[in-house]
Amino acid sequence: MTTHPSPAHLGQAALARGLAESGLLSPQWREVWECTPRHRFIPDPAWKQLRRGCELVTGREREDLIYSDEPVVTQLDNGEPGGPGIATSSNSMPSMVARQLCALDVRPGHRVLEIGTATGYVAALLCRRVGEENVYSVEIDGVLGAQARANLAGEGLYPTLRVTDGEMGLADHAPYDRILSTCALREVPLSLADQLAPDGVLVAPMTDAFYGGATVRLARQANGDLSGPFFHGASYMPMRSHRLEKLGPPDTTTARHRQTNLDPERLYPLGFALYGSARLPGVRMTHGFHQDVRTVWLQAEDDSAAVAGGGTVTVYGPRDLWAEAEEVEAEYGARGRPDTPAFGLTVTSHGQHLWLHAPTEVICAKSPGEAAGL
């Protein structure tokens, strides 16, 4: 293990204590967290993520944010000036980092590949747990990569860093005992799966058009596939090549209105969203509030859409997406409304699929006939 840890910061000690008392840090990890002050990895300026954008934080508010269990936004608009102020990089919520590291189950000497260096904070934690010579980290953004390198050097840590697209991993140092993605994936790239050692583990937040995010722990199987359960909701910024393009507005001339007995609140749990993502692939679901009423928006690439809230629904386009959502929600209810840990993911050389309770229980997409209500 690399020596010369940074002196404990009072805020960091309190943060580590809170995570440990919540059961998220083992004694070994707590020691690592206590000697890796978060503020040394936060650039200036930094922002707080709000519902409708990002707010610059300074002074005491900045310090309080850094040592809270909240993400700290460290880049807007890919670093380009004059943008709309969309968060594109951050120092993640400490409790989520702790959960991911716990699921990763690293041991001293494990070779670890991190996808998304960002500020270098997670790489620093890994260096102090498994040894800097065993940590490899890639970052697509050259400016962020340079800042992370400087942050890590300031702590006396020198892991192998590379500015490259994380989707490709880092093949020249493979295989890895553990792979951790700190950006959300729509699909697990086969290039990453191929770089995982036998009995290796990959932990990644996943995202889909139908759900905001859920973290999965995948273990390499004897046949080479990766498979494992989801274990917690997690909203992470997507890998740049995995970002969804915005769809245009629906054709309002096709609008149809009706009453609905399905409360949008019943579509909010992550368990339903995981189930729905498999049954309605390609359909996008967004939750929000309109005039303080919980509202759900559904949209598909064929110009079908639906918006529901307050007991009414408006549907657009060739498909009745709300009727499909009602059917899927009824199926989910009939299955006992399973929660997030009941779901899992399997990645093969031919693609990936979700399952419920066991890898053999694959959740199949609705057939075209089902989607049309035939």
GROMACS .gro file of C-alpha atoms in nm, residues 23-374:
model
  352
   23GLY     CA    1  -2.258   0.044   0.749
   24LEU     CA    2  -2.106   0.164   0.422
   25LEU     CA    3  -1.738   0.156   0.521
   26SER     CA    4  -1.541  -0.132   0.663
   27PRO     CA    5  -1.265  -0.044   0.911
   28GLN     CA    6  -1.010  -0.075   0.629
   29TRP     CA    7  -1.203   0.157   0.401
   30ARG     CA    8  -1.273   0.404   0.681
   31GLU     CA    9  -0.902   0.444   0.738
   32VAL     CA   10  -0.853   0.514   0.367
   33TRP     CA   11  -1.135   0.769   0.355
   34GLU     CA   12  -1.012   0.951   0.664
   35CYS     CA   13  -0.671   1.016   0.509
   36THR     CA   14  -0.807   1.128   0.169
   37PRO     CA   15  -0.969   1.470   0.218
   38ARG     CA   16  -1.234   1.536  -0.043
   39HIS     CA   17  -1.169   1.911  -0.063
   40ARG     CA   18  -0.827   1.852  -0.219
   41PHE     CA   19  -0.998   1.706  -0.526
   42ILE     CA   20  -1.260   1.978  -0.576
   43PRO     CA   21  -1.163   2.253  -0.823
   44ASP     CA   22  -1.271   2.614  -0.808
   45PRO     CA   23  -1.530   2.691  -0.939
   46ALA     CA   24  -1.767   2.418  -0.823
   47TRP     CA   25  -2.145   2.393  -0.834
   48LYS     CA   26  -2.438   2.239  -0.651
   49GLN     CA   27  -2.684   2.035  -0.855
   50LEU     CA   28  -3.038   2.168  -0.825
   51ARG     CA   29  -3.359   2.039  -0.984
   52ARG     CA   30  -3.348   2.299  -1.260
   53GLY     CA   31  -2.977   2.351  -1.305
   54CYS     CA   32  -2.651   2.412  -1.122
   55GLU     CA   33  -2.571   2.684  -0.868
   56LEU     CA   34  -2.221   2.816  -0.807
   57VAL     CA   35  -2.106   2.761  -0.448
   58THR     CA   36  -1.842   2.963  -0.267
   59GLY     CA   37  -1.707   3.016   0.084
   60ARG     CA   38  -1.871   2.832   0.372
   61GLU     CA   39  -2.148   2.697   0.148
   62ARG     CA   40  -1.884   2.535  -0.071
   63GLU     CA   41  -1.709   2.374   0.226
   64ASP     CA   42  -2.038   2.250   0.369
   65LEU     CA   43  -2.130   2.095   0.033
   66ILE     CA   44  -1.794   1.921   0.000
   67TYR     CA   45  -1.830   1.752   0.337
   68SER     CA   46  -2.195   1.660   0.297
   69ASP     CA   47  -2.329   1.342   0.140
   70GLU     CA   48  -2.398   1.525  -0.185
   71PRO     CA   49  -2.235   1.531  -0.529
   72VAL     CA   50  -2.024   1.834  -0.618
   73VAL     CA   51  -2.045   1.939  -0.983
   74THR     CA   52  -1.696   2.010  -1.116
   75GLN     CA   53  -1.761   2.079  -1.485
   76LEU     CA   54  -2.040   2.231  -1.692
   77ASP     CA   55  -2.109   2.184  -2.064
   78ASN     CA   56  -1.801   1.965  -2.126
   79GLY     CA   57  -1.591   2.265  -2.022
   80GLU     CA   58  -1.709   2.479  -2.315
   81PRO     CA   59  -1.794   2.844  -2.233
   82GLY     CA   60  -2.134   2.996  -2.297
   83GLY     CA   61  -2.331   2.673  -2.260
   84PRO     CA   62  -2.666   2.613  -2.090
   85GLY     CA   63  -2.503   2.512  -1.761
   86ILE     CA   64  -2.553   2.135  -1.776
   87ALA     CA   65  -2.342   1.928  -1.537
   88THR     CA   66  -2.096   1.708  -1.728
   89SER     CA   67  -1.859   1.595  -1.453
   90SER     CA   68  -1.873   1.573  -1.076
   91ASN     CA   69  -1.726   1.438  -0.757
   92SER     CA   70  -1.992   1.179  -0.681
   93MET     CA   71  -2.212   1.148  -0.372
   94PRO     CA   72  -1.989   0.989  -0.104
   95SER     CA   73  -2.246   0.728   0.001
   96MET     CA   74  -2.279   0.612  -0.360
   97VAL     CA   75  -1.901   0.587  -0.394
   98ALA     CA   76  -1.887   0.387  -0.072
   99ARG     CA   77  -2.159   0.149  -0.193
  100GLN     CA   78  -1.979   0.095  -0.523
  101LEU     CA   79  -1.645   0.030  -0.355
  102CYS     CA   80  -1.810  -0.213  -0.113
  103ALA     CA   81  -1.968  -0.400  -0.405
  104LEU     CA   82  -1.636  -0.400  -0.590
  105ASP     CA   83  -1.487  -0.602  -0.302
  106VAL     CA   84  -1.126  -0.509  -0.374
  107ARG     CA   85  -0.838  -0.664  -0.187
  108PRO     CA   86  -0.476  -0.546  -0.157
  109GLY     CA   87  -0.298  -0.645  -0.476
  110HIS     CA   88  -0.608  -0.650  -0.697
  111ARG     CA   89  -0.559  -0.483  -1.035
  112VAL     CA   90  -0.837  -0.227  -1.080
  113LEU     CA   91  -0.948  -0.034  -1.388
  114GLU     CA   92  -1.157   0.278  -1.331
  115ILE     CA   93  -1.363   0.423  -1.615
  116GLY     CA   94  -1.398   0.800  -1.567
  117THR     CA   95  -1.115   0.953  -1.364
  118ALA     CA   96  -1.298   1.287  -1.319
  119THR     CA   97  -1.130   1.463  -1.024
  120GLY     CA   98  -0.914   1.163  -0.934
  121TYR     CA   99  -1.081   1.115  -0.596
  122VAL     CA  100  -1.196   0.756  -0.643
  123ALA     CA  101  -0.860   0.667  -0.795
  124ALA     CA  102  -0.694   0.806  -0.481
  125LEU     CA  103  -0.914   0.592  -0.257
  126LEU     CA  104  -0.831   0.286  -0.466
  127CYS     CA  105  -0.458   0.364  -0.459
  128ARG     CA  106  -0.460   0.367  -0.081
  129ARG     CA  107  -0.649   0.038  -0.068
  130VAL     CA  108  -0.480  -0.177  -0.334
  131GLY     CA  109  -0.155   0.009  -0.411
  132GLU     CA  110  -0.102   0.276  -0.676
  133GLU     CA  111   0.084   0.031  -0.899
  134ASN     CA  112  -0.239  -0.168  -0.931
  135VAL     CA  113  -0.471   0.122  -1.023
  136TYR     CA  114  -0.547   0.218  -1.383
  137SER     CA  115  -0.785   0.497  -1.473
  138VAL     CA  116  -0.906   0.643  -1.802
  139GLU     CA  117  -1.071   0.979  -1.873
  140ILE     CA  118  -1.203   1.101  -2.209
  141ASP     CA  119  -1.160   1.472  -2.127
  142GLY     CA  120  -0.799   1.588  -2.150
  143VAL     CA  121  -0.850   1.890  -1.922
  144LEU     CA  122  -1.012   1.675  -1.652
  145GLY     CA  123  -0.741   1.415  -1.694
  146ALA     CA  124  -0.467   1.672  -1.637
  147GLN     CA  125  -0.644   1.811  -1.329
  148ALA     CA  126  -0.685   1.461  -1.187
  149ARG     CA  127  -0.318   1.385  -1.243
  150ALA     CA  128  -0.222   1.702  -1.055
  151ASN     CA  129  -0.465   1.626  -0.772
  152LEU     CA  130  -0.327   1.277  -0.730
  153ALA     CA  131   0.035   1.395  -0.747
  154GLY     CA  132  -0.047   1.644  -0.474
  155GLU     CA  133  -0.134   1.344  -0.256
  156GLY     CA  134   0.185   1.163  -0.357
  157LEU     CA  135  -0.011   0.911  -0.566
  158TYR     CA  136   0.089   0.804  -0.917
  159PRO     CA  137  -0.147   0.544  -1.066
  160THR     CA  138  -0.150   0.474  -1.439
  161LEU     CA  139  -0.370   0.740  -1.600
  162ARG     CA  140  -0.470   0.764  -1.965
  163VAL     CA  141  -0.676   1.013  -2.164
  164THR     CA  142  -0.890   0.792  -2.387
  165ASP     CA  143  -1.249   0.683  -2.444
  166GLY     CA  144  -1.353   0.470  -2.148
  167GLU     CA  145  -1.575   0.260  -2.371
  168MET     CA  146  -1.257   0.095  -2.502
  169GLY     CA  147  -1.109   0.037  -2.157
  170LEU     CA  148  -0.730  -0.001  -2.140
  171ALA     CA  149  -0.645  -0.320  -2.321
  172ASP     CA  150  -0.266  -0.293  -2.299
  173HIS     CA  151  -0.275  -0.348  -1.921
  174ALA     CA  152  -0.555  -0.607  -1.911
  175PRO     CA  153  -0.677  -0.830  -1.757
  176TYR     CA  154  -0.815  -0.661  -1.445
  177ASP     CA  155  -0.947  -0.822  -1.130
  178ARG     CA  156  -1.196  -0.540  -1.089
  179ILE     CA  157  -1.347  -0.278  -1.321
  180LEU     CA  158  -1.539   0.020  -1.184
  181SER     CA  159  -1.729   0.262  -1.403
  182THR     CA  160  -1.800   0.602  -1.250
  183CYS     CA  161  -2.018   0.705  -1.544
  184ALA     CA  162  -2.350   0.546  -1.637
  185LEU     CA  163  -2.364   0.289  -1.916
  186ARG     CA  164  -2.659   0.212  -2.143
  187GLU     CA  165  -2.491  -0.116  -2.234
  188VAL     CA  166  -2.177  -0.277  -2.096
  189PRO     CA  167  -1.919  -0.247  -2.377
  190LEU     CA  168  -1.780  -0.584  -2.480
  191SER     CA  169  -1.434  -0.427  -2.479
  192LEU     CA  170  -1.467  -0.384  -2.101
  193ALA     CA  171  -1.615  -0.729  -2.050
  194ASP     CA  172  -1.323  -0.881  -2.242
  195GLN     CA  173  -1.069  -0.707  -2.017
  196LEU     CA  174  -1.207  -0.863  -1.698
  197ALA     CA  175  -1.004  -1.148  -1.553
  198PRO     CA  176  -1.156  -1.489  -1.473
  199ASP     CA  177  -1.357  -1.455  -1.150
  200GLY     CA  178  -1.337  -1.077  -1.197
  201VAL     CA  179  -1.606  -0.827  -1.099
  202LEU     CA  180  -1.741  -0.522  -1.282
  203VAL     CA  181  -1.947  -0.259  -1.097
  204ALA     CA  182  -2.125   0.008  -1.296
  205PRO     CA  183  -2.424   0.240  -1.278
  206MET     CA  184  -2.657   0.153  -1.565
  207THR     CA  185  -2.904   0.388  -1.731
  208ASP     CA  186  -3.184   0.343  -1.980
  209ALA     CA  187  -3.443   0.549  -2.162
  210PHE     CA  188  -3.698   0.410  -1.914
  211TYR     CA  189  -3.507   0.455  -1.586
  212GLY     CA  190  -3.264   0.709  -1.450
  213GLY     CA  191  -3.006   0.476  -1.304
  214ALA     CA  192  -2.934   0.160  -1.107
  215THR     CA  193  -2.599   0.012  -1.008
  216VAL     CA  194  -2.518  -0.347  -1.101
  217ARG     CA  195  -2.250  -0.590  -0.982
  218LEU     CA  196  -2.147  -0.831  -1.257
  219ALA     CA  197  -1.921  -1.131  -1.202
  220ARG     CA  198  -1.752  -1.324  -1.481
  221GLN     CA  199  -1.906  -1.668  -1.518
  222ALA     CA  200  -1.734  -1.991  -1.620
  223ASN     CA  201  -1.871  -1.954  -1.975
  224GLY     CA  202  -1.730  -1.602  -2.008
  225ASP     CA  203  -2.059  -1.416  -1.963
  226LEU     CA  204  -2.099  -1.145  -1.701
  227SER     CA  205  -2.400  -1.169  -1.472
  228GLY     CA  206  -2.520  -1.029  -1.142
  229PRO     CA  207  -2.782  -0.830  -0.951
  230PHE     CA  208  -2.870  -0.464  -0.933
  231PHE     CA  209  -2.819  -0.340  -0.578
  232HIS     CA  210  -2.907   0.029  -0.555
  233GLY     CA  211  -3.051   0.319  -0.746
  234ALA     CA  212  -2.788   0.561  -0.874
  235SER     CA  213  -2.819   0.862  -1.103
  236TYR     CA  214  -2.482   0.913  -1.272
  237MET     CA  215  -2.386   1.118  -1.574
  238PRO     CA  216  -2.378   0.889  -1.877
  239MET     CA  217  -2.063   0.798  -2.064
  240ARG     CA  218  -2.039   1.056  -2.342
  241SER     CA  219  -2.098   0.806  -2.619
  242HIS     CA  220  -2.400   0.669  -2.426
  243ARG     CA  221  -2.590   0.997  -2.401
  244LEU     CA  222  -2.942   0.994  -2.544
  245GLU     CA  223  -3.034   1.237  -2.817
  246LYS     CA  224  -3.343   1.445  -2.752
  247LEU     CA  225  -3.658   1.349  -2.936
  248GLY     CA  226  -3.871   1.613  -3.102
  249PRO     CA  227  -4.213   1.718  -2.970
  250PRO     CA  228  -4.513   1.494  -3.049
  251ASP     CA  229  -4.762   1.575  -3.323
  252THR     CA  230  -5.033   1.755  -3.129
  253THR     CA  231  -5.285   1.698  -3.408
  254THR     CA  232  -5.299   1.332  -3.300
  255ALA     CA  233  -5.379   1.412  -2.935
  256ARG     CA  234  -5.642   1.192  -2.764
  257HIS     CA  235  -5.760   1.257  -2.408
  258ARG     CA  236  -5.913   1.020  -2.156
  259GLN     CA  237  -5.936   0.934  -1.788
  260THR     CA  238  -5.697   0.688  -1.627
  261ASN     CA  239  -5.705   0.494  -1.301
  262LEU     CA  240  -5.329   0.438  -1.301
  263ASP     CA  241  -5.162   0.679  -1.059
  264PRO     CA  242  -4.822   0.792  -1.196
  265GLU     CA  243  -4.681   0.731  -0.847
  266ARG     CA  244  -4.707   0.358  -0.919
  267LEU     CA  245  -4.458   0.398  -1.204
  268TYR     CA  246  -4.203   0.574  -0.985
  269PRO     CA  247  -4.035   0.281  -0.799
  270LEU     CA  248  -3.707   0.168  -0.953
  271GLY     CA  249  -3.825  -0.194  -0.951
  272PHE     CA  250  -4.108  -0.104  -1.190
  273ALA     CA  251  -3.875   0.105  -1.405
  274LEU     CA  252  -3.633  -0.187  -1.444
  275TYR     CA  253  -3.916  -0.422  -1.535
  276GLY     CA  254  -4.066  -0.168  -1.775
  277SER     CA  255  -3.734  -0.103  -1.946
  278ALA     CA  256  -3.716  -0.468  -2.047
  279ARG     CA  257  -4.082  -0.496  -2.149
  280LEU     CA  258  -4.094  -0.164  -2.340
  281PRO     CA  259  -3.747  -0.123  -2.495
  282GLY     CA  260  -3.688   0.211  -2.660
  283VAL     CA  261  -3.968   0.386  -2.469
  284ARG     CA  262  -3.855   0.683  -2.264
  285MET     CA  263  -4.010   0.760  -1.926
  286THR     CA  264  -3.965   1.085  -1.734
  287HIS     CA  265  -4.113   1.175  -1.396
  288GLY     CA  266  -4.181   1.525  -1.276
  289PHE     CA  267  -4.442   1.762  -1.142
  290HIS     CA  268  -4.681   1.986  -1.332
  291GLN     CA  269  -4.863   2.235  -1.112
  292ASP     CA  270  -4.763   2.025  -0.808
  293VAL     CA  271  -4.917   1.711  -0.961
  294ARG     CA  272  -4.699   1.402  -1.015
  295THR     CA  273  -4.676   1.363  -1.392
  296VAL     CA  274  -4.526   1.096  -1.618
  297TRP     CA  275  -4.413   1.153  -1.976
  298LEU     CA  276  -4.363   0.861  -2.215
  299GLN     CA  277  -4.214   0.893  -2.562
  300ALA     CA  278  -4.091   0.664  -2.840
  301GLU     CA  279  -3.897   0.722  -3.161
  302ASP     CA  280  -4.204   0.656  -3.380
  303ASP     CA  281  -4.358   0.988  -3.259
  304SER     CA  282  -4.579   0.811  -3.005
  305ALA     CA  283  -4.605   0.987  -2.670
  306ALA     CA  284  -4.821   1.013  -2.359
  307VAL     CA  285  -4.845   1.248  -2.062
  308ALA     CA  286  -5.045   1.150  -1.754
  309GLY     CA  287  -5.123   1.313  -1.421
  310GLY     CA  288  -5.415   1.403  -1.201
  311GLY     CA  289  -5.633   1.121  -1.332
  312THR     CA  290  -5.612   1.217  -1.700
  313VAL     CA  291  -5.385   1.115  -1.986
  314THR     CA  292  -5.316   1.253  -2.330
  315VAL     CA  293  -5.168   1.020  -2.591
  316TYR     CA  294  -5.013   1.107  -2.925
  317GLY     CA  295  -4.900   0.920  -3.234
  318PRO     CA  296  -4.959   0.568  -3.365
  319ARG     CA  297  -4.916   0.380  -3.035
  320ASP     CA  298  -5.108   0.418  -2.714
  321LEU     CA  299  -4.805   0.424  -2.487
  322TRP     CA  300  -5.012   0.478  -2.176
  323ALA     CA  301  -5.221   0.166  -2.243
  324GLU     CA  302  -4.896  -0.027  -2.281
  325ALA     CA  303  -4.766   0.116  -1.954
  326GLU     CA  304  -5.092   0.017  -1.782
  327GLU     CA  305  -5.051  -0.341  -1.905
  328VAL     CA  306  -4.689  -0.359  -1.793
  329GLU     CA  307  -4.773  -0.211  -1.452
  330ALA     CA  308  -5.045  -0.475  -1.409
  331GLU     CA  309  -4.790  -0.746  -1.494
  332TYR     CA  310  -4.547  -0.599  -1.243
  333GLY     CA  311  -4.817  -0.601  -0.977
  334ALA     CA  312  -4.904  -0.963  -1.055
  335ARG     CA  313  -4.537  -1.052  -0.997
  336GLY     CA  314  -4.552  -0.903  -0.647
  337ARG     CA  315  -4.392  -0.565  -0.722
  338PRO     CA  316  -4.033  -0.686  -0.675
  339ASP     CA  317  -3.776  -0.432  -0.560
  340THR     CA  318  -3.442  -0.344  -0.719
  341PRO     CA  319  -3.227  -0.632  -0.578
  342ALA     CA  320  -3.463  -0.889  -0.736
  343PHE     CA  321  -3.346  -0.779  -1.081
  344GLY     CA  322  -3.022  -0.858  -1.253
  345LEU     CA  323  -2.833  -0.825  -1.578
  346THR     CA  324  -2.647  -1.072  -1.798
  347VAL     CA  325  -2.397  -0.959  -2.061
  348THR     CA  326  -2.301  -1.199  -2.340
  349SER     CA  327  -2.111  -1.162  -2.666
  350HIS     CA  328  -2.452  -1.121  -2.834
  351GLY     CA  329  -2.585  -0.843  -2.611
  352GLN     CA  330  -2.738  -0.799  -2.267
  353HIS     CA  331  -3.072  -0.875  -2.103
  354LEU     CA  332  -3.247  -0.816  -1.772
  355TRP     CA  333  -3.377  -1.096  -1.554
  356LEU     CA  334  -3.596  -1.130  -1.248
  357HIS     CA  335  -3.493  -1.347  -0.948
  358ALA     CA  336  -3.254  -1.567  -1.151
  359PRO     CA  337  -3.047  -1.536  -1.471
  360THR     CA  338  -3.266  -1.802  -1.634
  361GLU     CA  339  -3.577  -1.586  -1.582
  362VAL     CA  340  -3.520  -1.340  -1.867
  363ILE     CA  341  -3.768  -1.052  -1.899
  364CYS     CA  342  -3.865  -1.047  -2.265
  365ALA     CA  343  -3.976  -0.741  -2.459
  366LYS     CA  344  -4.342  -0.711  -2.548
  367SER     CA  345  -4.404  -0.851  -2.896
  368PRO     CA  346  -4.533  -0.618  -3.171
  369GLY     CA  347  -4.875  -0.780  -3.129
  370GLU     CA  348  -4.874  -0.712  -2.756
  371ALA     CA  349  -4.761  -0.355  -2.809
  372ALA     CA  350  -5.048  -0.301  -3.052
  373GLY     CA  351  -5.293  -0.453  -2.806
  374LEU     CA  352  -5.368  -0.749  -3.035
   0.00000   0.00000   0.00000
